[in-house]
Amino acid sequence: MVAIRSAHLNSKEFILKSWVDSLAQETIVSETLINAYRHCQSLSNEDSLGQPLWCGREMIEILVTLSMDQETLLSALLFSVVEEGLLDNEALTEKYGNAIAKIVDGVQKMATIRYLNATTGAAAASTQINNVRRMLLSMVDDLRCVVIKLAERITHLRQVKNEPDEVRRTVAKECANIYVPLANCLGIGQLKWEIEDYAFRYQDSFTYKQIAKQLAERRIDREQYIDVFVTDLQQSMEALNINAQVYGRPKHIYSIWQKMQEKNLNFGELFDVRAVRIIANQLQDCYAALGVVHTKYCHLPKEFDDYVAHPKPNGYQSIHTVVLGLEGKIVEIQIRTKQMHENAELGVAAHWKYKEGATASHSCCDERIIWLRKLLEWQEEMSDSSTMLDELRSQVFDDRVYAFTPRGDVVNLPVGATPLDFAYHIHSEVGHRCIGAKVEGRIVPFTYHLQMGDTVEIITQKESNPSRDWLNFRQGFVNSGRARAKINAWFRKQSRVNDTITGKEMLGTELAKIGATSKDALLVVKRFNMNSLEEVYAGVGSGDLRINQVLHYINFLVNKPTKVKVKPYLFKKFNRTETSTTAQKIRRDAVVKGVDNIMTHLANCCKPISGDVITGYITRSRGISVHRADCDRLKELRHHVPERFIETVWRGNFNGTFQIRVRVLVTERNGLIKDLTNALTIEKVQIFGMQSRAHYKQEISIIDFDLELSYLGILSRVVGRLKRVQDVHEVKRLH
């Protein structure tokens, strides 16, 4: 059940000193809280029972049970005031220091976490992923922000109890979907259970009240039974000098309902309605206590779990057993050390309780910090922000599979993960060099879906050699965004190296023909929005950057005529008779806007088609030359003769055809050309030319198709049809 705290009692006679004393903090902490509380009162102009002071008090009461430090308690109180806009960050920093201001800012950023559980479009993905990154970085920097945020959510759940049902359900759903998994991952069981009970009460109030009523009806009998059981068991352990304390443990309504659903049991058949916990001083006392329990009572073997020897992935450790107690009634018993109990209840919060000493809690906290850092260390490999958002959502909230390395290390993967996902999770190079995998000692295919608890051994070779087939969704070799991003990054890197070498050779040969050098090639870096000359080489080698464009621009700058000769030079180039074809003879496909009797023709340099954004250039003898608005050859002319440009539009009733060139990047295989031409035939597109070249080492070919189309809408269908052909990686229009 949810906890009842003093902040819930709404006493009209709130006395600050008495409340602070009830927190049982050190003198210096108490004095600091009193001064800060009075400062908040002066800012809010409210009585001590109003908002946001009530929220701050309840958050502090929650955090005190987690043994949080002074900075955390003070930050929780001030956070409520800052959220209400009563105290800005500058004033907060000036009065309370950078450390407090940083924690409060981190808690505010935690609001971004809701994006991880939301379905978002591509337009908002980039902004959201940047917010998520900042939030995660804040969490890694100081995990106290997470603990405060979880306490704030419990306070918020309490606040909305009198709101309309729709509001309560919305808040409950968000907390159940977002903050419960987060608390579980960080091992803060105490807050996890309370959030679960609140959310369950709002989402299914009838079932919640029914279980609560059944618990209340049997409380007296159950408590009497547990008292007798605890006393008897405590005496048995004391007789054997076992240092341990035995007591009944609290019941959580949501966990009771979960077990009823999972095991298809009614309330009377549940094991943990009667529950006992044994807290021992040392690990050996845990197993000694277990021996006493199993000797004294008959236990149910199927209900025994040793999470001490095999901890849960979030660090939880405890021995669970179910026995038949007095009168044959079922009792669930949990056995753990004081250290394990603190970790189970507090999770990362235990770090601050023990931070002055060297204890094992450090390792538990460090493991969770490592878990968060791993989400960030590979983020730059994700070329698509929405892809990373999906992966982060999967990492934090989706169901997980926990597999083991041969050394026993736990690997946290999404459901449906394969051995390749496992390999890439270990390290990029392990994935790149993977040639096979063993699960539980037997060879399995790459498409095998890992199961909970599988021990996986990756077989590697000396050289990195991933396959492009691994990226094929239909074949199911990898199912995690992380592995897919690493594979894509490897191929981009390899392709870039080869394309750079090829492009450098090609461009060097052509530059020599026009009397230019590689230094002159630096002139085009900014012109084509590149960052370096290597990017220019790579673009030329891959075909993404047309070499004729590069040469034309360099030639114009290196062999630039005098200013007097510029205009005749340009006019000659753009006024000369363009090569005609059947599809592009002089005709009136486009017209000057508002005028219907001017001769126009389509330019060969960019080959616009119906649907493209176009502009017209007035030639000396050929009427209006129609170009695509983004045509490279127009840019220099706009600078010298802007008066020769005229607004041009497509004729609405045009029924002719246009010629365009489409480039297809494919992986070589038998029958590929047939599949591509069949795809074009289905769309009833005429092919009047085709060129191809191959990168044999990469097994990739570039195929250029010259096609006849009647309008731009057909092009989108053609591109979509070609992309659906197997082994096609990219399709784009060249001109």
mmCIF file of C-alpha atoms in Angstrom, residues 60 90 100 207 248 399 494 596 628 649 651 679 699:
data_model
loop_
_atom_site.group_PDB
_atom_site.id
_atom_site.type_symbol
_atom_site.label_atom_id
_atom_site.label_comp_id
_atom_site.label_asym_id
_atom_site.label_seq_id
_atom_site.Cartn_x
_atom_site.Cartn_y
_atom_site.Cartn_z
ATOM 1 C CA ILE A 60 11.870 15.627 1.797
ATOM 2 C CA GLU A 90 20.478 33.115 -11.028
ATOM 3 C CA ILE A 100 22.345 22.972 -5.501
ATOM 4 C CA THR A 207 -9.527 -4.241 -8.303
ATOM 5 C CA GLY A 248 7.001 -9.392 8.820
ATOM 6 C CA ASP A 399 11.175 -5.814 -22.268
ATOM 7 C CA GLN A 494 35.241 1.519 -45.975
ATOM 8 C CA ASP A 596 1.041 32.485 -73.775
ATOM 9 C CA ARG A 628 15.368 23.849 -62.971
ATOM 10 C CA VAL A 649 5.453 27.885 -65.139
ATOM 11 C CA ARG A 651 1.638 24.417 -69.192
ATOM 12 C CA ALA A 679 10.227 -2.756 -62.296
ATOM 13 C CA GLU A 699 30.616 -5.915 -54.792
#
